[in-house]
Tab-separated table of C-alpha atoms in Angstrom:
chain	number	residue	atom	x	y	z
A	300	UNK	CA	16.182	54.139	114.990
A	301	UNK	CA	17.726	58.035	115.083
A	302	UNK	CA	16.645	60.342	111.848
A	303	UNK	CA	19.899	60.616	111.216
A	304	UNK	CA	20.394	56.648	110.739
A	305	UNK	CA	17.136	56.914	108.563
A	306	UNK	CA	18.263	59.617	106.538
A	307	UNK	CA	21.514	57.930	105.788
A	308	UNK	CA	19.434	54.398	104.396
A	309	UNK	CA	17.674	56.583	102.505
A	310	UNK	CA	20.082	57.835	100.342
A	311	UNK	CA	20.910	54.147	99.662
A	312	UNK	CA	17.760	53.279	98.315
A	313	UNK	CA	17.593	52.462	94.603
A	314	UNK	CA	13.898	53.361	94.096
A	315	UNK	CA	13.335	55.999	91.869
A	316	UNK	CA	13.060	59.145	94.031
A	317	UNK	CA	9.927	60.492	91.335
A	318	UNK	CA	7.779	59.163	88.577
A	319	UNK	CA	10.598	58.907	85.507
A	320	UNK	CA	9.562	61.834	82.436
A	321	UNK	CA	8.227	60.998	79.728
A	322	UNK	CA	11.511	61.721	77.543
A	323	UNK	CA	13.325	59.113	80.609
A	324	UNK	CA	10.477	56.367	79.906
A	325	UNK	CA	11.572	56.478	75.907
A	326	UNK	CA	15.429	56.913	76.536
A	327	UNK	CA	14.922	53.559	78.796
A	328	UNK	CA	12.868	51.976	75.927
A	329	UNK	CA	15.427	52.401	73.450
A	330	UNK	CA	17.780	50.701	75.974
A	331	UNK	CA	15.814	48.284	75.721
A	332	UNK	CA	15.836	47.507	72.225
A	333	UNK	CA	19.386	47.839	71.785
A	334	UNK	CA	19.401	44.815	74.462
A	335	UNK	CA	16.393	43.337	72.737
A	336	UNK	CA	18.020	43.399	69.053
A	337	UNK	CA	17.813	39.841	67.711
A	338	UNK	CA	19.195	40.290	64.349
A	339	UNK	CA	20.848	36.846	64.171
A	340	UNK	CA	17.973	35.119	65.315
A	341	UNK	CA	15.747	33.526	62.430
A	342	UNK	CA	12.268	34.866	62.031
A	343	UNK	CA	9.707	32.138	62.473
A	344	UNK	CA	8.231	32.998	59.284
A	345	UNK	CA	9.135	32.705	56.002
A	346	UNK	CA	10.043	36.188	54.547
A	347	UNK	CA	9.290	38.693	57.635
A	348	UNK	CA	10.843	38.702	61.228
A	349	UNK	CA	10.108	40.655	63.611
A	350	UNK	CA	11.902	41.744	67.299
A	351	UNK	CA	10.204	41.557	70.531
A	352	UNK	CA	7.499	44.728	70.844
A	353	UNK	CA	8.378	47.392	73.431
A	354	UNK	CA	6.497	47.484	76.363
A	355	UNK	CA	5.973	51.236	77.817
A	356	UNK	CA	6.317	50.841	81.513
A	357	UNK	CA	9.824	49.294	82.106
A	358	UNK	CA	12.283	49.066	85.360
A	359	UNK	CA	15.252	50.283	83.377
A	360	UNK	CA	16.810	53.700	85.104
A	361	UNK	CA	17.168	57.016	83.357
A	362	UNK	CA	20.917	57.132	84.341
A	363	UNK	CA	21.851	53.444	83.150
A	364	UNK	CA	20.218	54.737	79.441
A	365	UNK	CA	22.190	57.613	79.409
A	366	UNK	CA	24.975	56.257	80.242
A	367	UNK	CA	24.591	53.987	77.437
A	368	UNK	CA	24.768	56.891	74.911
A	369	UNK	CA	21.672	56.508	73.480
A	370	UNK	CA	19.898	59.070	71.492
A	371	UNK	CA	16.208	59.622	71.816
A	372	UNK	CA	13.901	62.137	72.391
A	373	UNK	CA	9.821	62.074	73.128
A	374	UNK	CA	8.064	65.266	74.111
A	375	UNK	CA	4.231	64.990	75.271
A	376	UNK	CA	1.775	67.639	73.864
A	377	UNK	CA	-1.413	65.507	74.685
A	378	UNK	CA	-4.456	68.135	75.732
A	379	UNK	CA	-5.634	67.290	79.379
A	380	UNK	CA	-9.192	66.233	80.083
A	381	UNK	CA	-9.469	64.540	76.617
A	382	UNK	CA	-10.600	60.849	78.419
A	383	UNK	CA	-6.976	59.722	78.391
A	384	UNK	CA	-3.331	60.345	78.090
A	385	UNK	CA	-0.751	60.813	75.057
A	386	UNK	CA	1.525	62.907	73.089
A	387	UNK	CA	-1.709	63.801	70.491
A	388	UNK	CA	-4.928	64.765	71.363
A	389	UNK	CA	-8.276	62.530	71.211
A	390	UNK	CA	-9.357	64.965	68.103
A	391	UNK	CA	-6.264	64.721	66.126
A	392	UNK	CA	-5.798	61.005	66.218
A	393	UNK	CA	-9.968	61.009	65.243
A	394	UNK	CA	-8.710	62.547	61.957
A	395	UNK	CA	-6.560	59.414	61.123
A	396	UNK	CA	-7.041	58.289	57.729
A	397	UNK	CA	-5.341	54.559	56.422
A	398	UNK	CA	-3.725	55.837	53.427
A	399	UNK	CA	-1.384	58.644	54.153
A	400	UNK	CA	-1.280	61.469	51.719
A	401	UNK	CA	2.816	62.333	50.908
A	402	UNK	CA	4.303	64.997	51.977
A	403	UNK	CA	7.436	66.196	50.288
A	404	UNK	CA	10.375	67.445	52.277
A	405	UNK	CA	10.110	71.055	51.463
A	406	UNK	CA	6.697	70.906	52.734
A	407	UNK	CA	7.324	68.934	55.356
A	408	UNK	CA	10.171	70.907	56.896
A	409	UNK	CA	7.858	74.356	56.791
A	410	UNK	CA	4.603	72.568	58.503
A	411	UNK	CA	4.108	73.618	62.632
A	412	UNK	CA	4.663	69.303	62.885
A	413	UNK	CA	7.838	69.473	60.949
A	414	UNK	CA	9.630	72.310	62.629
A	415	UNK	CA	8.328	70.223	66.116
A	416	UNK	CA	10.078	67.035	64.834
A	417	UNK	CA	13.317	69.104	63.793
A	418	UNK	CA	13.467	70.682	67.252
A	419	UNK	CA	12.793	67.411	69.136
A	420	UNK	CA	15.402	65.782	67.031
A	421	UNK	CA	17.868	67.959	67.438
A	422	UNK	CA	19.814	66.069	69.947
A	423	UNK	CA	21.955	68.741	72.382
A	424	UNK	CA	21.462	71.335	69.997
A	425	UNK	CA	23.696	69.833	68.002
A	426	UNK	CA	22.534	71.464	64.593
A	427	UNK	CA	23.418	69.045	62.224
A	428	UNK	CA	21.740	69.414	58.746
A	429	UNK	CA	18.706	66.905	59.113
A	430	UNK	CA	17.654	64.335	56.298
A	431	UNK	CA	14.161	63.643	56.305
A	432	UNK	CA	12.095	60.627	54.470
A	433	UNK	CA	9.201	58.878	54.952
A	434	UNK	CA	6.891	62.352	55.290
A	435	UNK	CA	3.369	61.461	55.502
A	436	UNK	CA	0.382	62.879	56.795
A	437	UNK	CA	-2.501	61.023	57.897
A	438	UNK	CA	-5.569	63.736	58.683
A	439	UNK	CA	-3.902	65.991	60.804
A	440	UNK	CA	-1.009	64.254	62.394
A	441	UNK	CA	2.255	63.975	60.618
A	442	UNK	CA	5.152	61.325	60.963
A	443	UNK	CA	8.299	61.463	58.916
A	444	UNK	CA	11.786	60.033	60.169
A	445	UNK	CA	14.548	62.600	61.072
A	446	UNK	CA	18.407	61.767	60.140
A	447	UNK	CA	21.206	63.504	61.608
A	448	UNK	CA	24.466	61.704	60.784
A	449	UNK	CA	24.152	57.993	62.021
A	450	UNK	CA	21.221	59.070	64.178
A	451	UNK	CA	17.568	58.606	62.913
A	452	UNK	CA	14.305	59.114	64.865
A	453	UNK	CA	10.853	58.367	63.818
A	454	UNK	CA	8.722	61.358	64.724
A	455	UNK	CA	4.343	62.243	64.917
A	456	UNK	CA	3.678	65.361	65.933
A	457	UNK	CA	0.019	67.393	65.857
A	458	UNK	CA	-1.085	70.874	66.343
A	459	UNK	CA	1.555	71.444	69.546
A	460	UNK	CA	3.409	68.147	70.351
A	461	UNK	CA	4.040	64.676	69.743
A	462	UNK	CA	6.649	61.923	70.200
A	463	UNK	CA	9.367	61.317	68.566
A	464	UNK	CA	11.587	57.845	69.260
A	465	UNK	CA	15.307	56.688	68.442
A	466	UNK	CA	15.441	54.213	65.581
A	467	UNK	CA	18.232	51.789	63.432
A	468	UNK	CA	20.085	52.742	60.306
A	469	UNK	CA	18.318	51.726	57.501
A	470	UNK	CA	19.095	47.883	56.632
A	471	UNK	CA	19.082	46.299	53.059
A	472	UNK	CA	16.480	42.968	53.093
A	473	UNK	CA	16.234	40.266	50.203
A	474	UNK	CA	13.715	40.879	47.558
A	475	UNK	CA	10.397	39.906	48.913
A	476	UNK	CA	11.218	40.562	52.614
A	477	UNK	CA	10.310	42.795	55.748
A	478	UNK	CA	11.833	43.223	58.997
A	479	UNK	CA	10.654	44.959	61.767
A	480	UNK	CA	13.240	47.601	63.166
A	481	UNK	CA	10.759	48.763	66.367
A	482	UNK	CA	7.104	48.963	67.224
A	483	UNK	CA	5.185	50.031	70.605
A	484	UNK	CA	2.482	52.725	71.221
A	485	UNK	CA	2.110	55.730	73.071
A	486	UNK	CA	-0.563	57.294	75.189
A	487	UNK	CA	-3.975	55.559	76.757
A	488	UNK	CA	-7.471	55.569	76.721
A	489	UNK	CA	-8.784	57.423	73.350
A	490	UNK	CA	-5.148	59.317	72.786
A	491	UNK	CA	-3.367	55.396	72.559
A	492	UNK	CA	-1.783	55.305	69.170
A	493	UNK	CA	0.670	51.937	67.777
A	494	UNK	CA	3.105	52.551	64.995
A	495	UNK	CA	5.673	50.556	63.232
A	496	UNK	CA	8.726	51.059	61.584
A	497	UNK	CA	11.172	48.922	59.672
A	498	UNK	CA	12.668	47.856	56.555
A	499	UNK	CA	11.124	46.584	53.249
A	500	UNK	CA	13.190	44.513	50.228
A	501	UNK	CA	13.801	46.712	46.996
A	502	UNK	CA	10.405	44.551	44.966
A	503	UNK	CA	8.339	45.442	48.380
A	504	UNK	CA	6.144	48.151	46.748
A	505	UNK	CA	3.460	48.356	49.421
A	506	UNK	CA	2.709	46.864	53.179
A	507	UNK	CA	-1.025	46.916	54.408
A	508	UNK	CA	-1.516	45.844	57.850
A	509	UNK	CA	-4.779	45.289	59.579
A	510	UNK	CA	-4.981	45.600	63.200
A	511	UNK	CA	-7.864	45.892	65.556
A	512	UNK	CA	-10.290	46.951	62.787
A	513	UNK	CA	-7.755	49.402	61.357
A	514	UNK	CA	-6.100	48.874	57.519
A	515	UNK	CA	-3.089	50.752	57.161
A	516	UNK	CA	-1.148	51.424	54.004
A	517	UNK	CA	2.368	52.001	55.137
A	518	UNK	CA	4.660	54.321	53.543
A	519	UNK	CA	7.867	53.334	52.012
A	520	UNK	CA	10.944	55.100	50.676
A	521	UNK	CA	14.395	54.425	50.455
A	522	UNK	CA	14.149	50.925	51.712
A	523	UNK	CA	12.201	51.729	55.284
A	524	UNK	CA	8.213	51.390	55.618
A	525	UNK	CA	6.257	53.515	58.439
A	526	UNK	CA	2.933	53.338	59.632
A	527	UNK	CA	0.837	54.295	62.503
A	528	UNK	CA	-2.789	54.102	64.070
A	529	UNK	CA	-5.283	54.616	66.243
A	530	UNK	CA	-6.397	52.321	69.076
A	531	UNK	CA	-4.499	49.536	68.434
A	532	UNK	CA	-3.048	47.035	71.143
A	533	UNK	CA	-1.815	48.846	74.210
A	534	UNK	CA	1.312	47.229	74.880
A	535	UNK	CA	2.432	47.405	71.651
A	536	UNK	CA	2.481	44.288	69.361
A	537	UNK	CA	0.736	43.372	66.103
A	538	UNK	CA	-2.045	41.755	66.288
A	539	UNK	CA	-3.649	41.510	62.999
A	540	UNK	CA	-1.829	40.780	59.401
A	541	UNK	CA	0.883	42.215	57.507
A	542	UNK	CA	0.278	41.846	53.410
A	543	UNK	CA	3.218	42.218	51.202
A	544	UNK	CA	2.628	43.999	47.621
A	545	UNK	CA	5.551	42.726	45.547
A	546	UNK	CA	6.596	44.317	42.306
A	547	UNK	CA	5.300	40.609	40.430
A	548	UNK	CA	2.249	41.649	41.406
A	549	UNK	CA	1.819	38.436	44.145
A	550	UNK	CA	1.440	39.331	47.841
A	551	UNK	CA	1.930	37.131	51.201
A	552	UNK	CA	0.053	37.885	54.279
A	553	UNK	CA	1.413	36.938	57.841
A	554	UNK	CA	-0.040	36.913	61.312
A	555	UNK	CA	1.505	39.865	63.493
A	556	UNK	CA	0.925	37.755	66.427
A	557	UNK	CA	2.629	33.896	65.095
A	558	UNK	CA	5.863	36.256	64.432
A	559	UNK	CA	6.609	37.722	67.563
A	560	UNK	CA	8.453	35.922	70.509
């Protein structure tokens, strides 16, 4: 077989001629959850549902997502040599505390991780005026989600990166209901972190979830709940429970792991 008749095959193979970017590897994961979106499926529980997690190694291409028009952006700022691999160091995901201290937009918008998630968020340079809720800070990693238009990311960023990832419109639920818009993780080894976001009835006042030894108090606001943690299940799912606070005072606890598919 000539090198000319090998070179020729070779630009018809479909492999992926390098290892896809980080910023690639989310654009095909929100692909995948607009495919994954199961909104007219009933939940198998009463009062929460949940979609399929992500998983973060998938087969999708880079081109097929963009052609898709999907918007999504995830920078990596993890610190080499740290024992593993993710968009916050070892250190700053050590300082994770449960309950989240708020953070209110002014403040949020002049912090190093605010002006990070504006940046990353800013799809194409696009510059329009951001709307941001759900600003937290849990020891020294913030989250907050980023609205521009009809386009909303949920975004953690440390000291000099983080990840941000393309998320739904916010969703009104019945009183005394969740629903789970996306949830995954990022990173390995000690820099793996899980998070969650969704959407929370108007008499939800709080969510705890417990996972792998962890007790998160979500944040809430405007009808979406956000959390995040440490350690948690690498590929992504929920484990542990999820306990509704309701504004009668009762709660109901689920099993992450009897919910999902």
């Amino acid at each position: 077989m000539t090198n000319d008749l090998l070179t020729r095959l070779a630009d018809l193979d479909a492999a992926p001629r390098r290892t896809p970017s980080a910023q690639e590897i989310d654009r095909e994961e929100t692909l995948l959850r607009t495919i994954l979106d199961d909104d007219e499926r009933p939940g198998r529980s009463v009062g929460v549902t949940f979609r399929r997690p992500l998983v973060r190694r998938l087969s999708f291409t880079a081109a097929g997502a963009l052609a898709a028009g999907l918007a999504l952006v995830a920078v990596n700022g993890g610190v080499p040599g740290m024992g593993g691999s993710g968009p916050l160091s070892s250190s700053e995901l050590a300082s994770w505390t449960g309950t989240a201290k708020n953070v209110d937009v002014a403040a949020a918008r002049a912090s190093a991780a605010g002006k990070w998630c504006l940046d990353a968020t800013d799809l194409n340079g696009t510059g329009t005026e951001p709307v941001i809720s759900n600003a937290d800070l849990r020891g020294k990693v913030a989250s907050m989600v980023v609205t521009r238009g009809d386009v909303s990311a949920y975004c953690l960023a440390g000291s000099d990166g983080g990840a941000s990832m393309g998320i739904s419109p916010v969703r009104q639920q019945p009183d005394g209901h969740i629903k789970v818009d996306t949830l995954g993780s990022r990173g390995s080894g000690d820099e793996e972190l899980n998070y969650v976001v969704g959407w929370a009835g108007s008499d939800v006042e709080g969510i705890t979830v417990r996972d792998h030894g962890h007790t998160i108090e979500a944040t809430i606001q405007d009808g979406r709940f956000t959390a995040w943690w440490p350690d948690g299940d690498p590929d992504g799912a929920i484990t542990g429970t999820l306990t509704l606070h309701l504004a009668d005072g009762s709660t109901r606890t689920v099993r992450g792991d009897t919910l999902l598919d």
